[in-house]
CSV table of C-alpha atoms and ligand atoms in Angstrom, one decimal:
chain,number,residue,atom,x,y,z
A,53,MET,CA,15.9,-11.6,16.3
A,54,ILE,CA,15.1,-11.7,12.6
A,55,ASP,CA,11.9,-9.7,12.3
A,56,LEU,CA,9.6,-10.9,9.4
A,57,ARG,CA,6.3,-9.6,10.8
A,58,SER,CA,6.0,-6.7,8.5
A,59,ASP,CA,8.0,-4.3,6.2
A,60,THR,CA,6.9,-1.5,8.6
A,61,VAL,CA,9.5,-2.6,11.2
A,62,THR,CA,12.5,-1.1,9.4
A,63,ARG,CA,14.6,1.5,11.1
A,64,PRO,CA,16.1,4.5,9.2
A,65,THR,CA,19.6,3.9,8.1
A,66,GLN,CA,22.5,6.2,9.1
A,67,ALA,CA,22.5,7.8,5.6
A,68,MET,CA,18.7,8.3,5.8
A,69,ARG,CA,19.1,9.9,9.2
A,70,ALA,CA,21.8,12.2,7.8
A,71,ALA,CA,19.5,13.3,5.0
A,72,MET,CA,16.8,14.0,7.6
A,73,ALA,CA,19.1,16.0,9.8
A,74,ALA,CA,20.2,18.1,6.8
A,75,ALA,CA,16.7,18.8,5.5
A,76,GLU,CA,15.5,22.4,4.9
A,77,VAL,CA,12.2,22.9,6.7
A,78,GLY,CA,9.4,25.4,7.2
A,79,ASP,CA,5.8,25.4,8.4
A,80,ASP,CA,4.0,23.1,6.0
A,81,VAL,CA,0.6,24.3,7.2
A,82,TYR,CA,1.6,27.7,5.8
A,83,GLY,CA,2.9,25.9,2.7
A,84,GLU,CA,6.4,26.8,3.6
A,85,ASP,CA,8.3,23.5,3.9
A,86,PRO,CA,10.5,23.2,0.8
A,87,THR,CA,11.3,19.6,1.4
A,88,VAL,CA,7.7,18.5,1.7
A,89,ALA,CA,6.9,20.5,-1.5
A,90,ALA,CA,9.8,18.7,-3.3
A,91,LEU,CA,8.6,15.3,-2.2
A,92,GLU,CA,5.0,16.0,-3.2
A,93,GLU,CA,6.1,17.3,-6.6
A,94,ARG,CA,8.5,14.4,-7.1
A,95,VAL,CA,5.9,11.7,-6.3
A,96,ALA,CA,3.2,13.4,-8.4
A,97,GLY,CA,5.6,13.4,-11.3
A,98,LEU,CA,6.6,9.8,-10.9
A,99,PHE,CA,2.9,8.8,-11.4
A,100,GLY,CA,2.2,11.3,-14.1
A,101,HIS,CA,-0.3,13.2,-11.9
A,102,GLN,CA,-0.7,16.9,-11.2
A,103,ALA,CA,-0.3,16.9,-7.4
A,104,ALA,CA,0.4,15.0,-4.3
A,105,LEU,CA,-0.2,15.4,-0.5
A,106,PHE,CA,2.0,14.1,2.2
A,107,THR,CA,0.2,12.3,5.0
A,108,PRO,CA,1.3,10.7,8.3
A,109,THR,CA,-0.1,7.3,7.3
A,110,GLY,CA,-1.3,5.2,4.4
A,111,SER,CA,-4.6,4.9,6.2
A,112,MET,CA,-5.1,8.6,6.2
A,113,ALA,CA,-4.1,8.8,2.5
A,114,ASN,CA,-6.7,6.1,1.8
A,115,VAL,CA,-9.5,7.8,3.7
A,116,LEU,CA,-8.8,11.1,2.0
A,117,ALA,CA,-8.5,9.4,-1.4
A,118,VAL,CA,-11.7,7.4,-1.1
A,119,SER,CA,-13.7,10.3,0.4
A,120,ALA,CA,-12.5,12.5,-2.4
A,121,LEU,CA,-14.2,10.1,-4.9
A,122,VAL,CA,-17.1,8.8,-2.9
A,123,PRO,CA,-19.5,11.2,-1.2
A,124,PRO,CA,-21.3,10.2,2.0
A,125,GLY,CA,-24.1,7.8,1.3
A,126,LYS,CA,-22.5,6.3,-1.8
A,127,GLU,CA,-20.3,3.1,-2.0
A,128,VAL,CA,-16.9,1.9,-3.0
A,129,LEU,CA,-16.4,-1.7,-4.3
A,130,CYS,CA,-13.3,-3.5,-3.3
A,131,GLU,CA,-11.9,-7.0,-2.8
A,132,ALA,CA,-13.0,-8.7,0.4
A,133,ARG,CA,-9.5,-8.7,2.0
A,134,ALA,CA,-8.6,-5.1,1.0
A,135,HIS,CA,-6.8,-3.1,3.5
A,136,ILE,CA,-9.5,-0.4,3.3
A,137,ALA,CA,-12.1,-3.0,4.2
A,138,ARG,CA,-10.3,-4.9,6.9
A,139,ALA,CA,-7.5,-2.9,8.4
A,140,GLU,CA,-8.5,0.7,8.7
A,141,LEU,CA,-10.9,0.2,11.6
A,142,GLY,CA,-14.0,1.2,9.7
A,143,ALA,CA,-12.6,4.7,8.9
A,144,HIS,CA,-14.4,4.9,5.5
A,145,GLY,CA,-17.7,4.4,7.2
A,146,ALA,CA,-17.0,6.2,10.5
A,147,ILE,CA,-15.3,9.2,8.9
A,148,GLY,CA,-16.3,9.3,5.3
A,149,GLY,CA,-19.9,8.0,5.4
A,150,VAL,CA,-18.9,5.6,2.7
A,151,THR,CA,-20.3,2.1,2.4
A,152,MET,CA,-18.6,-0.9,0.8
A,153,ARG,CA,-19.5,-4.1,-1.0
A,154,THR,CA,-16.8,-6.6,-2.0
A,155,TRP,CA,-15.9,-9.3,-4.4
A,156,SER,CA,-13.6,-12.2,-3.4
A,157,HIS,CA,-10.6,-13.6,-5.2
A,158,PRO,CA,-8.1,-16.1,-3.7
A,159,ARG,CA,-5.2,-14.0,-4.9
A,160,GLY,CA,-6.8,-10.6,-4.3
A,161,GLN,CA,-7.2,-10.0,-8.0
A,162,LEU,CA,-9.6,-7.8,-9.8
A,163,ASP,CA,-12.7,-9.7,-11.0
A,164,LEU,CA,-14.3,-7.4,-13.6
A,165,ALA,CA,-17.3,-9.7,-14.1
A,166,ALA,CA,-18.0,-9.5,-10.4
A,167,VAL,CA,-17.4,-5.8,-10.4
A,168,SER,CA,-19.9,-5.4,-13.2
A,169,ASP,CA,-22.5,-7.5,-11.3
A,170,LEU,CA,-22.0,-5.5,-8.2
A,171,PHE,CA,-22.0,-2.1,-9.9
A,172,ALA,CA,-25.0,0.0,-8.9
A,173,PRO,CA,-25.8,3.0,-11.2
A,174,ASP,CA,-27.3,6.1,-9.6
A,175,LEU,CA,-31.1,5.6,-10.0
A,176,GLY,CA,-31.9,8.3,-7.6
A,177,HIS,CA,-33.6,6.8,-4.5
A,178,TYR,CA,-33.3,3.1,-4.0
A,179,PHE,CA,-29.9,1.3,-4.2
A,180,VAL,CA,-26.7,2.8,-2.9
A,181,PRO,CA,-24.9,4.1,-6.0
A,182,THR,CA,-21.4,2.9,-6.7
A,183,ALA,CA,-19.0,5.9,-7.0
A,184,ALA,CA,-15.6,4.2,-7.1
A,185,ILE,CA,-13.8,0.9,-7.4
A,186,SER,CA,-10.7,0.4,-5.2
A,187,VAL,CA,-7.9,-2.0,-6.0
A,188,GLU,CA,-4.8,-2.9,-4.0
A,189,ASN,CA,-1.5,-3.4,-5.7
A,190,THR,CA,0.3,-5.3,-4.4
A,191,HIS,CA,-2.4,-7.0,-2.4
A,192,ASN,CA,-1.2,-7.3,1.2
A,193,PHE,CA,-3.5,-10.0,2.7
A,194,ALA,CA,-3.3,-12.0,-0.6
A,195,GLY,CA,0.4,-12.5,-0.1
A,196,GLY,CA,1.8,-9.4,-1.9
A,197,ALA,CA,0.2,-10.4,-5.2
A,198,VAL,CA,0.6,-8.1,-8.1
A,199,LEU,CA,-2.4,-7.0,-10.1
A,200,PRO,CA,-1.7,-7.2,-13.9
A,201,LEU,CA,-1.7,-3.9,-15.7
A,202,GLU,CA,-4.1,-5.2,-18.4
A,203,ASP,CA,-6.7,-5.9,-15.7
A,204,LEU,CA,-6.3,-2.3,-14.4
A,205,ARG,CA,-6.6,-0.9,-17.9
A,206,ALA,CA,-9.8,-2.9,-18.4
A,207,LEU,CA,-11.1,-1.6,-15.1
A,208,ARG,CA,-10.3,2.0,-16.1
A,209,SER,CA,-12.2,1.6,-19.3
A,210,PHE,CA,-15.2,0.0,-17.5
A,211,THR,CA,-15.3,2.9,-14.9
A,212,GLY,CA,-14.9,5.4,-17.8
A,213,GLN,CA,-18.1,4.0,-19.4
A,214,ARG,CA,-20.0,3.9,-16.1
A,215,GLY,CA,-19.0,7.2,-14.7
A,216,ALA,CA,-17.2,5.9,-11.7
A,217,ALA,CA,-13.6,6.4,-10.4
A,218,VAL,CA,-10.7,4.2,-9.6
A,219,HIS,CA,-8.8,4.4,-6.3
A,220,LEU,CA,-5.5,2.5,-6.2
A,221,ASP,CA,-4.2,1.5,-2.8
A,222,GLY,CA,-0.6,1.5,-3.7
A,223,ALA,CA,1.0,1.1,-0.3
A,224,ARG,CA,3.4,-1.4,-2.0
A,225,ILE,CA,3.1,-0.1,-5.6
A,226,TRP,CA,6.9,0.1,-5.6
A,227,ASN,CA,7.1,-3.6,-5.2
A,228,ALA,CA,4.7,-4.2,-8.1
A,229,HIS,CA,6.8,-1.7,-10.2
A,230,VAL,CA,10.1,-3.5,-9.4
A,231,ALA,CA,8.6,-7.0,-9.8
A,232,THR,CA,7.1,-6.4,-13.2
A,233,GLY,CA,9.1,-3.5,-14.6
A,234,THR,CA,5.8,-1.6,-15.2
A,235,PRO,CA,6.6,2.1,-15.1
A,236,LEU,CA,5.0,4.0,-12.2
A,237,GLU,CA,3.3,6.3,-14.7
A,238,GLU,CA,1.4,3.4,-16.1
A,239,TYR,CA,-0.1,2.7,-12.7
A,240,GLY,CA,-0.9,6.4,-12.5
A,241,ALA,CA,-2.6,6.4,-15.8
A,242,VAL,CA,-5.1,3.7,-14.7
A,243,SER,CA,-6.0,5.5,-11.5
A,244,ASP,CA,-8.0,8.6,-10.6
A,245,VAL,CA,-6.3,8.7,-7.2
A,246,LEU,CA,-3.5,6.7,-5.6
A,247,ALA,CA,-2.3,6.3,-2.0
A,248,VAL,CA,1.4,5.3,-1.7
A,249,CYS,CA,3.5,4.5,1.4
A,250,LEU,CA,7.1,5.4,2.1
A,251,SER,CA,7.1,3.5,5.4
A,252,LYS,CA,6.8,0.0,4.1
A,253,GLY,CA,9.4,-1.4,1.7
A,254,LEU,CA,11.0,1.9,1.1
A,255,GLY,CA,12.1,2.0,4.7
A,256,ALA,CA,11.2,5.6,5.8
A,257,PRO,CA,10.1,5.9,9.4
A,258,VAL,CA,6.8,7.7,8.6
A,259,GLY,CA,4.8,8.9,5.6
A,260,SER,CA,2.5,8.3,2.7
A,261,LEU,CA,1.2,10.4,-0.1
A,262,LEU,CA,-2.1,10.8,-1.9
A,263,VAL,CA,-1.6,11.4,-5.6
A,264,GLY,CA,-4.1,12.8,-8.1
A,265,PRO,CA,-5.5,15.9,-9.9
A,266,ARG,CA,-4.7,19.3,-8.5
A,267,ASP,CA,-8.2,20.3,-7.4
A,268,LEU,CA,-8.8,17.0,-5.7
A,269,VAL,CA,-5.5,17.2,-3.8
A,270,ALA,CA,-6.3,20.8,-2.8
A,271,GLU,CA,-9.6,19.6,-1.3
A,272,ALA,CA,-7.8,16.7,0.4
A,273,ARG,CA,-5.4,19.2,2.0
A,274,VAL,CA,-8.3,20.9,3.6
A,275,ARG,CA,-9.7,17.6,4.8
A,276,ARG,CA,-6.3,16.5,6.1
A,277,LYS,CA,-6.2,19.6,8.3
A,278,ARG,CA,-9.7,18.9,9.5
A,279,MET,CA,-8.7,15.4,10.6
A,280,GLY,CA,-5.8,16.8,12.6
A,281,GLY,CA,-3.2,15.9,10.0
A,282,GLY,CA,-1.8,19.4,9.3
A,283,MET,CA,1.9,19.1,10.1
A,284,ARG,CA,4.5,21.7,10.6
A,285,GLN,CA,8.3,21.3,10.0
A,286,VAL,CA,7.9,17.8,8.5
A,287,GLY,CA,10.5,18.3,5.9
A,288,ILE,CA,12.7,16.1,8.2
A,289,LEU,CA,10.2,13.3,7.4
A,290,ALA,CA,9.8,14.2,3.7
A,291,ALA,CA,13.6,14.0,3.5
A,292,ALA,CA,13.5,10.4,4.5
A,293,GLY,CA,11.0,9.8,1.7
A,294,LEU,CA,13.1,11.5,-0.9
A,295,TYR,CA,16.2,9.6,0.2
A,296,ALA,CA,14.2,6.3,0.0
A,297,LEU,CA,12.9,7.1,-3.5
A,298,GLU,CA,16.5,7.6,-4.5
A,299,HIS,CA,18.1,4.6,-2.8
A,300,HIS,CA,15.6,2.0,-1.8
A,301,VAL,CA,13.4,1.3,-4.8
A,302,ALA,CA,15.6,-0.9,-7.0
A,303,ARG,CA,16.8,-2.9,-4.1
A,304,LEU,CA,13.3,-4.2,-3.5
A,305,ALA,CA,14.3,-7.0,-5.9
A,306,GLU,CA,16.5,-8.3,-3.1
A,307,ASP,CA,13.5,-8.5,-0.8
A,308,HIS,CA,11.6,-10.4,-3.5
A,309,ALA,CA,14.4,-12.9,-3.9
A,310,HIS,CA,14.6,-13.4,-0.1
A,311,ALA,CA,10.8,-14.0,0.0
A,312,ARG,CA,11.3,-16.8,-2.5
A,313,VAL,CA,14.0,-18.4,-0.3
A,314,LEU,CA,11.7,-18.3,2.7
A,315,ALA,CA,8.8,-19.7,0.6
A,316,GLU,CA,10.7,-22.7,-0.5
A,317,ALA,CA,11.7,-23.5,3.1
A,318,CYS,CA,8.1,-23.3,4.1
A,319,GLY,CA,6.8,-25.6,1.4
A,320,VAL,CA,5.3,-22.7,-0.7
A,321,ASP,CA,6.0,-22.8,-4.5
A,322,PRO,CA,8.3,-19.8,-4.9
A,323,ALA,CA,6.7,-19.1,-8.3
A,324,THR,CA,3.5,-18.1,-6.5
A,325,VAL,CA,5.4,-15.4,-4.5
A,326,ASP,CA,5.2,-12.2,-6.6
A,327,THR,CA,6.9,-9.8,-4.2
A,328,ASN,CA,8.1,-9.5,-0.6
A,329,ILE,CA,5.2,-11.3,1.2
A,330,VAL,CA,4.7,-15.0,1.8
A,331,THR,CA,1.5,-16.3,3.3
A,332,PHE,CA,0.6,-20.0,3.9
A,333,ASP,CA,-1.9,-22.0,5.8
A,334,ARG,CA,-0.9,-23.7,9.0
A,335,PRO,CA,-3.7,-25.1,11.1
A,336,ASP,CA,-1.5,-24.4,14.2
A,337,ALA,CA,-0.6,-20.9,13.1
A,338,ALA,CA,-0.3,-19.5,16.6
A,339,GLY,CA,1.9,-22.4,17.8
A,340,PHE,CA,4.1,-22.1,14.7
A,341,VAL,CA,4.5,-18.4,15.4
A,342,ALA,CA,5.4,-19.1,19.0
A,343,ARG,CA,8.0,-21.8,18.2
A,344,ALA,CA,9.6,-19.5,15.6
A,345,ARG,CA,9.9,-16.8,18.2
A,346,GLU,CA,11.7,-19.2,20.6
A,347,GLU,CA,14.1,-19.8,17.7
A,348,GLY,CA,14.7,-16.1,17.1
A,349,VAL,CA,12.4,-15.5,14.2
A,350,LEU,CA,9.5,-13.1,14.5
A,351,ILE,CA,6.6,-13.9,12.1
A,352,GLY,CA,2.9,-13.0,12.1
A,353,ALA,CA,-0.4,-14.9,12.0
A,354,VAL,CA,-3.0,-13.2,9.8
A,355,GLY,CA,-6.2,-15.0,10.7
A,356,ALA,CA,-6.5,-18.2,12.7
A,357,GLY,CA,-4.8,-20.6,10.3
A,358,THR,CA,-2.6,-18.4,8.1
A,359,VAL,CA,1.0,-17.4,8.7
A,360,ARG,CA,2.6,-14.3,7.0
A,361,LEU,CA,6.3,-13.6,6.4
A,362,VAL,CA,7.5,-10.2,5.1
A,363,THR,CA,11.0,-9.4,3.9
A,364,HIS,CA,12.4,-5.8,4.0
A,365,LEU,CA,15.4,-3.5,4.1
A,366,ASP,CA,16.5,-4.9,7.5
A,367,VAL,CA,16.6,-8.5,6.4
A,368,SER,CA,19.9,-9.5,4.8
A,369,ARG,CA,20.5,-12.5,2.6
A,370,ASP,CA,22.1,-14.2,5.6
A,371,ASP,CA,19.1,-13.4,7.8
A,372,ALA,CA,16.8,-14.8,5.1
A,373,GLN,CA,18.8,-18.0,4.9
A,374,THR,CA,19.0,-18.4,8.6
A,375,ALA,CA,15.3,-17.8,9.0
A,376,ALA,CA,14.6,-20.2,6.2
A,377,LYS,CA,16.6,-23.0,7.9
A,378,THR,CA,14.8,-22.3,11.2
A,379,LEU,CA,11.3,-22.3,9.8
A,380,ALA,CA,11.9,-25.4,7.7
A,381,GLY,CA,12.8,-27.2,11.0
A,382,LEU,CA,9.6,-26.3,12.9
B,641,LIG,C1,0.1,-0.7,5.4
B,641,LIG,C2,-0.9,-0.5,4.4
B,641,LIG,C3,-1.7,0.7,4.3
B,641,LIG,C4,-1.5,1.9,5.2
B,641,LIG,O1,-1.1,1.6,6.5
B,641,LIG,P1,-0.7,2.7,7.6
B,641,LIG,O2,-0.2,1.8,8.6
B,641,LIG,O3,-1.8,3.4,7.9
B,641,LIG,O4,0.4,3.5,7.0
B,641,LIG,C5,-2.6,0.8,3.3
B,641,LIG,N1,-2.9,-0.2,2.5
B,641,LIG,C6,-2.2,-1.3,2.5
B,641,LIG,C7,-2.4,-2.4,1.5
B,641,LIG,C8,-1.2,-1.5,3.4
B,641,LIG,O5,-0.5,-2.7,3.5
């Protein structure tokens, strides 16, 4: 089976497992796991921020990040298909007491005019005040689309004037970095808080990080514990992340090339594929997915009429070509 359902399906390589087995560990709730500390310091540094916090999932990093910026009873604005709005099972409302309003863009892009229209200043007692804007880069349900740095800079200057904050859901920020050559620090500079995943394209089995100012991260550490996310000898997981940062970032360019091969076979203009995700409309999406499975290719349907293919570490060039041939014939 060639599994193109998601870049979360990767299995740790032998070399990654060796790094995990050799990791120095301690009790991280006591602040005594040197490998977790090293990962947090490394990732904070990559984005030019003061601190970072290791979390079990990207969803937890997002909830901690958004609730650090948005107190209960205030709102975050985001694109309509954002992961925080659609795929975190209402966590921001259920746990954070945060409400959301959205703008829509066919490629998941920032629409600053729409943000400006939606933006609600704090007038005291009538409208829900806007405390933060959240952007997703790359944008998962918009087909792995990259958000241009200029747009993020414009957002940052808008929020600076209005006294709001920027949350960047960077589950796949590594893909945006490799696809555009934009230094990670530049993404850090346009964000108050970031959430980044190790368990997607980077191929680690578990783990994400929240990245931001020292005080905010210290408060998030308390909230993580409150949510049951205080973890003990997780240096073995942090070691997978450190290994991935060393060995699995530059190679994301291969995943992007494989995605373009698949796009072409499925009648999608490869020039519209920014990174490792290809989405396209098929009225019979469920049937298409079922036929592909019979032919040995696992793909996903996102919505009734949309198919999604995702390339990753466990999809070789041969796999991509084989899958492309199979899908072209369905
Ligand atoms: C996968 C993903 C997350 C986090 O997902 P978890 O499964 O909770 O780790 C967050 N944002 C985006 C855009 C994602 O694709």
